[in-house]
mmCIF file of C-alpha atoms and ligand atoms in Angstrom:
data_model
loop_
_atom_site.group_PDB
_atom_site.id
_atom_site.type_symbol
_atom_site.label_atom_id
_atom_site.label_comp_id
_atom_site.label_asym_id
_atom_site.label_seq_id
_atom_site.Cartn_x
_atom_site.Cartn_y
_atom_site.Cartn_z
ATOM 1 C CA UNK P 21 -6.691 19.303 6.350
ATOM 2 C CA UNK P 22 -3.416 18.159 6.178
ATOM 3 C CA UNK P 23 -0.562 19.010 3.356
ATOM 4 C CA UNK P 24 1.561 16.162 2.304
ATOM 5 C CA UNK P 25 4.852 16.046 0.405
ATOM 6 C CA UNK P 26 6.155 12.659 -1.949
ATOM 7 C CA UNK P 27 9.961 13.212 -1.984
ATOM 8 C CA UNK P 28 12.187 10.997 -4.301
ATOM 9 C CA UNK P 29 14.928 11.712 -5.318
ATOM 10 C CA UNK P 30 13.902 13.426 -8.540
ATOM 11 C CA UNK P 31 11.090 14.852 -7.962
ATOM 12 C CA UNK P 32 8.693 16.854 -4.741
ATOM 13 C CA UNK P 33 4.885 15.598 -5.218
ATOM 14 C CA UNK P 34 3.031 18.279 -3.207
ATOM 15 C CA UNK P 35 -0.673 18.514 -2.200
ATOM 16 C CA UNK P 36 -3.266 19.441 0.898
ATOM 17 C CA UNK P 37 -5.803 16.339 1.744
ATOM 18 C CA UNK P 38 -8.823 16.596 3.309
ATOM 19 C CA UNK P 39 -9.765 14.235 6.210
ATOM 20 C CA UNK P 40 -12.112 12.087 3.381
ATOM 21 C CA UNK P 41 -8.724 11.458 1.080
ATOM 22 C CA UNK P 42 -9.567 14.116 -1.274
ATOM 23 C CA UNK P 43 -5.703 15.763 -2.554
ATOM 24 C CA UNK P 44 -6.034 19.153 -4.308
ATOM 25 C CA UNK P 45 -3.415 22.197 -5.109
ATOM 26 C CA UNK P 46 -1.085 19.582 -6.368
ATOM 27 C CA UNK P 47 2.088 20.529 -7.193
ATOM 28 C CA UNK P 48 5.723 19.015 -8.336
ATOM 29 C CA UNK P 49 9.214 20.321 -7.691
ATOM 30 C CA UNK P 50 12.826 19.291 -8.563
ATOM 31 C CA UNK P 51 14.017 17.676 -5.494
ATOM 32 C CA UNK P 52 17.500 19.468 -4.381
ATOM 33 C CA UNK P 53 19.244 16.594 -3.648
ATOM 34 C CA UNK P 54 22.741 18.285 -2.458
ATOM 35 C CA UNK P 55 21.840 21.242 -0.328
ATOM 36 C CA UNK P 56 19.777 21.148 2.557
ATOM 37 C CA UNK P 57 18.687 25.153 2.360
ATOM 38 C CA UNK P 58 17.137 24.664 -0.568
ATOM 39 C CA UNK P 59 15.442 21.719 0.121
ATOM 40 C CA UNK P 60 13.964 22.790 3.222
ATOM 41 C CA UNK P 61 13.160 26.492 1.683
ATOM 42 C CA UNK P 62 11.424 24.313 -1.340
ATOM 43 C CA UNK P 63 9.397 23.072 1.168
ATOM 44 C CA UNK P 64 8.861 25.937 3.223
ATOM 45 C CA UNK P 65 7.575 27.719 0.117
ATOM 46 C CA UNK P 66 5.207 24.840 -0.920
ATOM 47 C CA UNK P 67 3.710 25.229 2.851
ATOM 48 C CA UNK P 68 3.484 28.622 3.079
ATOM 49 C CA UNK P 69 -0.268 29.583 1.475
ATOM 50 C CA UNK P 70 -1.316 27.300 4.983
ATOM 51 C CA UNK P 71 0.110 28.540 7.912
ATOM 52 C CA UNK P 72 0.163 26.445 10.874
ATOM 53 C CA UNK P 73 -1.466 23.552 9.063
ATOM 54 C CA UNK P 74 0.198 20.200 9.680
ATOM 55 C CA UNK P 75 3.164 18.511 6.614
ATOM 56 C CA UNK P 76 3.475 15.282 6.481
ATOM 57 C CA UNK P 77 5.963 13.760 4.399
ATOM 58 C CA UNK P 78 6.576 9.933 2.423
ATOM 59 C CA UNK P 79 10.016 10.040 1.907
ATOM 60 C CA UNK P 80 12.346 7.829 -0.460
ATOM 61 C CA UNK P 81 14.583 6.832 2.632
ATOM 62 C CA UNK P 82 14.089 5.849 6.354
ATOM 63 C CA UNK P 83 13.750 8.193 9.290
ATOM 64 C CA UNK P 84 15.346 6.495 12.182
ATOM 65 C CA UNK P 85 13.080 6.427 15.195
ATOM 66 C CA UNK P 86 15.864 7.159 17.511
ATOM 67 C CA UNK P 87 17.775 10.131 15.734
ATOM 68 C CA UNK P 88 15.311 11.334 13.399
ATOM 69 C CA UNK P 89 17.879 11.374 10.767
ATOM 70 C CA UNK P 90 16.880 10.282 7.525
ATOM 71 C CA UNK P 91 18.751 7.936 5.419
ATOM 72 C CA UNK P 92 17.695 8.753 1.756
ATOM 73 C CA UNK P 93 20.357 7.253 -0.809
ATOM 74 C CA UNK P 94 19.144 9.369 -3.468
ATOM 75 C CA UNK P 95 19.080 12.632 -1.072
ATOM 76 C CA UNK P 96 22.127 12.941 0.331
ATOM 77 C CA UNK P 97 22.194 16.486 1.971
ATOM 78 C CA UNK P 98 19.623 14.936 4.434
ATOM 79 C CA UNK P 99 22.427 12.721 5.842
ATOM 80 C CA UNK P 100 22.781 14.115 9.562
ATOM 81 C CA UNK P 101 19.800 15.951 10.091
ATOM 82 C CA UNK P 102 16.994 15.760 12.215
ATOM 83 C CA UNK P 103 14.463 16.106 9.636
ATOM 84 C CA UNK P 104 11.130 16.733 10.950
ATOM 85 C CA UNK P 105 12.551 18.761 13.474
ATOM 86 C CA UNK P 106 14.335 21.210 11.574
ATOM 87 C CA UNK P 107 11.330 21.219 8.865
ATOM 88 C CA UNK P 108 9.044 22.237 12.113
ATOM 89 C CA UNK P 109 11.508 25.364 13.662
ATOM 90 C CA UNK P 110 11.958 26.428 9.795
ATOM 91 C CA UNK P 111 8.059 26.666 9.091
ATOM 92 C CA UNK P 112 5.930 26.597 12.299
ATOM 93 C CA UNK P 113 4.222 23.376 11.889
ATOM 94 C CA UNK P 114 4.166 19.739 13.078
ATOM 95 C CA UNK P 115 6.003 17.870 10.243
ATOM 96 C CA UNK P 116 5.569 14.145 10.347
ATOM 97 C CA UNK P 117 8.065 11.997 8.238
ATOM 98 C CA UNK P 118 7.970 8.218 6.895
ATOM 99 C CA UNK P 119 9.022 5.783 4.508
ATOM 100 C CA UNK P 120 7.056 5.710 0.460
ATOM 101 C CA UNK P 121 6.899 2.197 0.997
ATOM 102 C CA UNK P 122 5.213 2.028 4.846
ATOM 103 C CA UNK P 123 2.848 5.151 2.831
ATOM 104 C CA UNK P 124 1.980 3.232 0.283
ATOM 105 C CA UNK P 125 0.798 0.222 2.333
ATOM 106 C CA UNK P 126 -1.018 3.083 4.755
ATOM 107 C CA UNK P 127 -2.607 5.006 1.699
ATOM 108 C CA UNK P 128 -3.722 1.314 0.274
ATOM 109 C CA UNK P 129 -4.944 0.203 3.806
ATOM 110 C CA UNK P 130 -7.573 3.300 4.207
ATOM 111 C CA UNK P 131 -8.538 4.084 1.345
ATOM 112 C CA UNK P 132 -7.234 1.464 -1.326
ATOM 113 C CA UNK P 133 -7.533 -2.434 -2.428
ATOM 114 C CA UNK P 134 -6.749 -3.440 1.292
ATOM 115 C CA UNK P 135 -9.428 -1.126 3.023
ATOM 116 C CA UNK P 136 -11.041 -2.869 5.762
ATOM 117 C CA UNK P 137 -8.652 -4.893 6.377
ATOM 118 C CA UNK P 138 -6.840 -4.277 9.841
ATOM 119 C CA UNK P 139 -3.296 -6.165 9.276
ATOM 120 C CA UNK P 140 -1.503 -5.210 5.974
ATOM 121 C CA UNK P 141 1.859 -6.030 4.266
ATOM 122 C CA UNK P 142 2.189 -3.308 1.177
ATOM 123 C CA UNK P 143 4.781 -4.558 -1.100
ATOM 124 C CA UNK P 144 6.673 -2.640 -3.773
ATOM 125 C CA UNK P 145 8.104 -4.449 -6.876
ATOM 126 C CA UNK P 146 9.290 -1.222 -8.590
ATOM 127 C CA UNK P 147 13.161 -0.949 -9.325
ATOM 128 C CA UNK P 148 13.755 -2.605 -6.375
ATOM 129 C CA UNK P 149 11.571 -4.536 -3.371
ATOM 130 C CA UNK P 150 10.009 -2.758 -0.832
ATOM 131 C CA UNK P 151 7.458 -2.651 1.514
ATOM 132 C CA UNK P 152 5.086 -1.698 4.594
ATOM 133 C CA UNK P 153 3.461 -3.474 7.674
ATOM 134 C CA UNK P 154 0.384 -1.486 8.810
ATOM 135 C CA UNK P 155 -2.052 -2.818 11.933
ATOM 136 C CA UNK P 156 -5.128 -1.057 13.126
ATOM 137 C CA UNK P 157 -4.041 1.973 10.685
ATOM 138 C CA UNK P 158 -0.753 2.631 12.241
ATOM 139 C CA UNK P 159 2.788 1.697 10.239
ATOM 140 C CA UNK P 160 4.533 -0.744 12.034
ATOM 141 C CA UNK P 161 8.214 1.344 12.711
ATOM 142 C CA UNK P 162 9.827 -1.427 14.571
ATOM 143 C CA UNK P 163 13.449 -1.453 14.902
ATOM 144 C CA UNK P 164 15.513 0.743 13.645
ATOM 145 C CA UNK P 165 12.607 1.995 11.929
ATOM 146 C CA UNK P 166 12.584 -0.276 8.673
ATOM 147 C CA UNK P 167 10.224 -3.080 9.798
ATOM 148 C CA UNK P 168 8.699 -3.943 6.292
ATOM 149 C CA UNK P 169 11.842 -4.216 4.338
ATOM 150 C CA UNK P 170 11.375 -7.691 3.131
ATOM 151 C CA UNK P 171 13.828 -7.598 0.465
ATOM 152 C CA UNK P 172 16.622 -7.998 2.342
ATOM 153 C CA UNK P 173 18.763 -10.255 4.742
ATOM 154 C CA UNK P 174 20.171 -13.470 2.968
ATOM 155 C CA UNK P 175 17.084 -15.504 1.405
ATOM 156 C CA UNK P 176 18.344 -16.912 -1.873
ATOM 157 C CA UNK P 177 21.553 -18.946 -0.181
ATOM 158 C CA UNK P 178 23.581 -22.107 -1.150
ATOM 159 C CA UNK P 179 23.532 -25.109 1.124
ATOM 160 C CA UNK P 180 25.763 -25.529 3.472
ATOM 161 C CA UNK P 181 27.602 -28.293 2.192
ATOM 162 C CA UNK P 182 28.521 -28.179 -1.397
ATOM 163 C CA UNK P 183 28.985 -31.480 -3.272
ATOM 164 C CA UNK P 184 32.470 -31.368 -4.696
ATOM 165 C CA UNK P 185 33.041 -30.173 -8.331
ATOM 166 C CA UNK P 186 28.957 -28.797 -8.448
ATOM 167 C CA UNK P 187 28.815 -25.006 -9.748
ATOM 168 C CA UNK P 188 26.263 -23.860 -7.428
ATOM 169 C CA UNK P 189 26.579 -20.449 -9.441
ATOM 170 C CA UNK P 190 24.288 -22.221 -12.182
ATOM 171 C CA UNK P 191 21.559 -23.439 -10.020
ATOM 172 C CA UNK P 192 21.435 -20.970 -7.902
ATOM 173 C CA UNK P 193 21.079 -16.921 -8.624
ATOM 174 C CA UNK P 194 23.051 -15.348 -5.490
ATOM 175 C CA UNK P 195 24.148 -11.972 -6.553
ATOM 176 C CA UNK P 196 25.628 -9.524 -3.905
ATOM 177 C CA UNK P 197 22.945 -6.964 -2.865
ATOM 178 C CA UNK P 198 23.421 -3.046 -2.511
ATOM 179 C CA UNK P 199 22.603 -3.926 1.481
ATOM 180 C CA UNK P 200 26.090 -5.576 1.655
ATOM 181 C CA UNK P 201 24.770 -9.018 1.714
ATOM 182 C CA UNK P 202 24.997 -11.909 -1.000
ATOM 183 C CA UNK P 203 21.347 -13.298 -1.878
ATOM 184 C CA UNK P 204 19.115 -11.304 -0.676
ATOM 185 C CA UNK P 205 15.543 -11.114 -2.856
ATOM 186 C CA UNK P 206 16.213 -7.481 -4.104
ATOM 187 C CA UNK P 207 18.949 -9.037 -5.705
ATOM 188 C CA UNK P 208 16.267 -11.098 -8.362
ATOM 189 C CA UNK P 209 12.841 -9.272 -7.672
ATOM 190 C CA UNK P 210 12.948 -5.583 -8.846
ATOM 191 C CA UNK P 211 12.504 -4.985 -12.337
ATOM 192 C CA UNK P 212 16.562 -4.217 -13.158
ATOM 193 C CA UNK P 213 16.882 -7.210 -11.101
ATOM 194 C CA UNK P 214 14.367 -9.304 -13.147
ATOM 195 C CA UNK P 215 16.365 -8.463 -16.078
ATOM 196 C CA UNK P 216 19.362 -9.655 -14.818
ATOM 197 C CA UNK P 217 17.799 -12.810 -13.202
ATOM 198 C CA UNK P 218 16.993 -13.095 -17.141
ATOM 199 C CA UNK P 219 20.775 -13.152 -18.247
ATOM 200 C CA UNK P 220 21.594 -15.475 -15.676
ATOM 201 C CA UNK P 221 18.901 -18.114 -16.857
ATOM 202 C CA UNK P 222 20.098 -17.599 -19.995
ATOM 203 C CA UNK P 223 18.053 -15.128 -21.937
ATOM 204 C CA UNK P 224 19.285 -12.577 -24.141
ATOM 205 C CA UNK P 225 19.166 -8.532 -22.103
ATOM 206 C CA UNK P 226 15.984 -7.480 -22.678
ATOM 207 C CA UNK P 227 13.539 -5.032 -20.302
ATOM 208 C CA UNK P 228 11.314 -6.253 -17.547
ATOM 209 C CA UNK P 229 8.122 -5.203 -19.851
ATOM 210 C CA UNK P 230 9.180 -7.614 -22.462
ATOM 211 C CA UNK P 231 10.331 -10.533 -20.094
ATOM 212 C CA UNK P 232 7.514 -9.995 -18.777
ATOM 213 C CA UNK P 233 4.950 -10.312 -22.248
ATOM 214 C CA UNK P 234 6.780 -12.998 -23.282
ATOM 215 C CA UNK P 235 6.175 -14.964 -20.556
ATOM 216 C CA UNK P 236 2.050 -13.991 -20.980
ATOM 217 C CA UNK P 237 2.677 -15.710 -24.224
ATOM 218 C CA UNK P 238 4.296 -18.558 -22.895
ATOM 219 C CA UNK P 239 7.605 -18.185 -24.618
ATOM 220 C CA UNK P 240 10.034 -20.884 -23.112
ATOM 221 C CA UNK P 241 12.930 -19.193 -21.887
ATOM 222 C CA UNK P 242 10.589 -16.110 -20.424
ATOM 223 C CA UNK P 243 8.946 -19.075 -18.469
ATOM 224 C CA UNK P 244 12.281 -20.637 -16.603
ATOM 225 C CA UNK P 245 13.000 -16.714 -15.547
ATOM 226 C CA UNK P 246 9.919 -16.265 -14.057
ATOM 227 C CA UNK P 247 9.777 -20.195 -12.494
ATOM 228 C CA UNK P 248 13.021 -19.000 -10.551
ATOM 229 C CA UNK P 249 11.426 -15.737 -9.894
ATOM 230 C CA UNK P 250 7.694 -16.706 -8.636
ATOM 231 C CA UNK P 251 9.506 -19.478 -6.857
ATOM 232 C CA UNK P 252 11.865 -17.367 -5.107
ATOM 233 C CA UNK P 253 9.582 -14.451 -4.638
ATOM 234 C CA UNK P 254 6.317 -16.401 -3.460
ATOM 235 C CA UNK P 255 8.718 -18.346 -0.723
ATOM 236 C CA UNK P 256 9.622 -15.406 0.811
ATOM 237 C CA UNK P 257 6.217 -13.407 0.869
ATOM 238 C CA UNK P 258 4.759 -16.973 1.896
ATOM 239 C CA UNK P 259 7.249 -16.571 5.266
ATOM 240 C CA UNK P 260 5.700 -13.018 5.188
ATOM 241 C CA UNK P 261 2.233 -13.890 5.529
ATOM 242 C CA UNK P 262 3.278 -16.654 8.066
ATOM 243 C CA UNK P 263 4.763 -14.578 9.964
ATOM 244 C CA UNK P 264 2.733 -11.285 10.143
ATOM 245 C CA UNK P 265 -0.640 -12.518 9.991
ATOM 246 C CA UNK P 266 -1.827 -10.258 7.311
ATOM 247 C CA UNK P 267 -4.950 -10.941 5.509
ATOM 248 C CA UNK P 268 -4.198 -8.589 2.483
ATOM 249 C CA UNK P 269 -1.089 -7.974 0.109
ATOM 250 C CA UNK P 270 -1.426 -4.768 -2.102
ATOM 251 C CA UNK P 271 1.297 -4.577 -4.606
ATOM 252 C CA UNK P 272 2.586 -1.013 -6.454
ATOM 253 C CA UNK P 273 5.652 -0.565 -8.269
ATOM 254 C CA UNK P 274 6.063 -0.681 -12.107
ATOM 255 C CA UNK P 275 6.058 -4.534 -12.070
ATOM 256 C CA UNK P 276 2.846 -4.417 -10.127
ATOM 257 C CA UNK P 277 1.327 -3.162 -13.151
ATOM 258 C CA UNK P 278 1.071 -6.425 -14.988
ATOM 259 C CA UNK P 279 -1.829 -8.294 -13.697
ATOM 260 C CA UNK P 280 -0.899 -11.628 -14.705
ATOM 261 C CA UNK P 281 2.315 -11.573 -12.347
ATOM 262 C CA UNK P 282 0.181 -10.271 -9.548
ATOM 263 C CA UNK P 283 -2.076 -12.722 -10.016
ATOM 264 C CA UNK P 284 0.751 -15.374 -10.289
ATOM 265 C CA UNK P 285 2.393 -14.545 -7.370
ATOM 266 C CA UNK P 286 -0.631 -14.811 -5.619
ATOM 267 C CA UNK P 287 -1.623 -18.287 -6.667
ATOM 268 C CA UNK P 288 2.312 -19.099 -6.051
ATOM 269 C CA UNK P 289 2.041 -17.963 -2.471
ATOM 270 C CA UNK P 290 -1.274 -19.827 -1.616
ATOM 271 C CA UNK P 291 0.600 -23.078 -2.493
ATOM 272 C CA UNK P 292 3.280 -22.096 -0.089
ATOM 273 C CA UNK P 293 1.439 -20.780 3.108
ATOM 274 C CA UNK P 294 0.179 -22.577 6.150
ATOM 275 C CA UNK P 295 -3.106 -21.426 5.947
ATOM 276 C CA UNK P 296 -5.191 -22.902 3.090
ATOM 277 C CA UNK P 297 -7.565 -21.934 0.885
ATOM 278 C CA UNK P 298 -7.581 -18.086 2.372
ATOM 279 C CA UNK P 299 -8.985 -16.495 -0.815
ATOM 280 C CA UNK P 300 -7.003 -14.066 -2.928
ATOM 281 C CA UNK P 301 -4.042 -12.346 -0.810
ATOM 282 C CA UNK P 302 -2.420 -10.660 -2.985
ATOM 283 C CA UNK P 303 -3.858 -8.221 -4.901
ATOM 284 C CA UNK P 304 -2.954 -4.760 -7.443
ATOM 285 C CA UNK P 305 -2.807 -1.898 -5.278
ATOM 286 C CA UNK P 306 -5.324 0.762 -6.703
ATOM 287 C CA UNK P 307 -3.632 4.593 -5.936
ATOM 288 C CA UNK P 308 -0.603 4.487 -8.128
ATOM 289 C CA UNK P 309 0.676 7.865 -7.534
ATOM 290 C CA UNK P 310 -1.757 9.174 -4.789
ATOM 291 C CA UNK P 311 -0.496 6.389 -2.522
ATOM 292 C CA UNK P 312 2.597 8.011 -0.915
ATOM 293 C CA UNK P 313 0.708 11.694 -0.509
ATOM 294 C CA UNK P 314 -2.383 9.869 0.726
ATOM 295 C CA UNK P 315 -0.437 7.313 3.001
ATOM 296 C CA UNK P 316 1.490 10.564 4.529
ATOM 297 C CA UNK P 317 -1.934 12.225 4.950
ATOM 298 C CA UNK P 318 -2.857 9.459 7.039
ATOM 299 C CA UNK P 319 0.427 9.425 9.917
ATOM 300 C CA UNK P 320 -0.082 9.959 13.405
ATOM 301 C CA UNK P 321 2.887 10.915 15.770
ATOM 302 C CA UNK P 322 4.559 8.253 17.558
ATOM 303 C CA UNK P 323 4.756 8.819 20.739
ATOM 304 C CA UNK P 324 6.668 5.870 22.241
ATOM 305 C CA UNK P 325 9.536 5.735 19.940
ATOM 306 C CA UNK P 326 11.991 4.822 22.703
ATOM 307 C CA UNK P 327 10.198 1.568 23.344
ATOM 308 C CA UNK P 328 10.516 0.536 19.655
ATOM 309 C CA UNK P 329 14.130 1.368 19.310
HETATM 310 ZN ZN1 ZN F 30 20.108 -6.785 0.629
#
């Protein structure tokens, strides 16, 4: 057995899985954000029924493969620690750390929608875009440790020369991103984003659920948000699939929920890829809140992390 821990920055989702992806004794704390003793003695208590008996962890941050310091924006007492380490001296136990997102697209890989598949891109379309590359069951770490993060780096950007006297700002939606870059798909594709990508094509401010049904029901101005949004969205997932290979594209997150956008982003990035006529790609992910426990439940120790720094 293994006991897994799904830390965001609200809340600790705690449980022990057996080998077959069973979870049971599942518990929830507050997630002590500012002070590191009581976040590792939260966790120390939630381990402590099992001694010995491996944690791993799916964490709302990145765990850089060189440092082992985690960068969680939401947790900030984490910011110069050596994580696993210091949660393995404090309890007696291998502790294993990743990303929710590279989890998620683990958890959906071996036991989920994309099961039997060996090369999978998980993608997240929650409050803002995220996601996982897994091969042959392993998360793809990469450099710097966020390989997967497809959301960012300039995508949405003007041309490079401007016709005189055009306002590019109505055309095109580039909005500076949290990252520090201008145009980068979080900036459009999460749902607060969504609802500002809304504003911008000229809808009144309204939530992501109700862009969202009144584009189902074809309602005009819901439909030229979501033609910049599919368009934009698809494109880049299209240079995804191009580029990774992967046969299968789970999606979680809150917008993930609506079957109709899954579905439309799937036939959008068909049009768009090299490869035709592949069969459905992209698909909802099937765990909801299991995935980041069950993902976790599933990490092996990497053991060569100074060839993929
Ligand atoms: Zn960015």
């Amino acid at each position: 057995m293994i006991l897994c821990a799904d830390i965001g920055g609200s809340f600790i989702d705690f449980a022990v899985a057996s080998p077959d992806g069973h979870l049971t004794h599942r518990q929830a704390a507050p997630t002590p954000v500012a002070d590191l003793d009581s976040f590792v003695g939260i966790l120390a208590d939630l381990c402590a029924p099992w001694p010995g008996v491996p944690l791993h962890i799916a964490i709302a941050g990145v765990e850089n493969p060189a440092t082992g310091v985690v960068h969680a924006a939401n947790i900030p007492c984490l910011a110069t620690t050596d994580l696993s380490r210091l949660l393995s001296v404090k309890t007696g136990r291998t502790v294993l750390i990743a990303n929710d997102a590279d989890c998620f697209a683990l958890a959906e890989a071996r036991f989920g929608v994309a099961r039997g598949h060996s090369n999978v891109f998980g993608i997240i379309l929650g409050t803002g875009v995220g996601g996982g590359h897994v091969i042959d069951g392993r998360i793809v770490q990469g450099l710097g440790g966020v390989t997967g993060e497809w959301g960012h780096g300039p995508f949405i950007i003007p041309p490079p020369r401007v016709p005189a006297g055009m306002d590019l700002s109505a055309v095109i939606p580039s909005f500076r991103c949290g990252c520090g870059q201008t145009g980068c798909l979080d900036t459009i594709a999460g749902a607060r984003a969504l609802e500002r990508l809304h504003v911008w094509a000229g809808g009144a401010p309204a939530d992501s659920r109700a862009i969202l049904s009144a584009w189902e029901r074809k309602d005009a101005q819901a439909s030229r948000t979501m033609d910049f949004y599919l368009g934009y969205l698809s494109s880049a997932l299209a240079l995804v699939i191009n580029v990774t290979g992967c046969t299968v594209i789970p999606v979680g997150g809150g917008l993930g929920n609506s079957a109709a956008l899954v579905r439309a982003v799937d036939l959008a990035v068909r049009e768009r890829i090299l490869v035709k006529e592949p069969g459905v790609l992209v698909k909802q992910a099937v765990l909801a809140r299991d995935a980041g426990l069950l993902g976790a439940a599933c990490l092996v120790a990497v053991h060569d992390k100074g060839a993929e720094r």
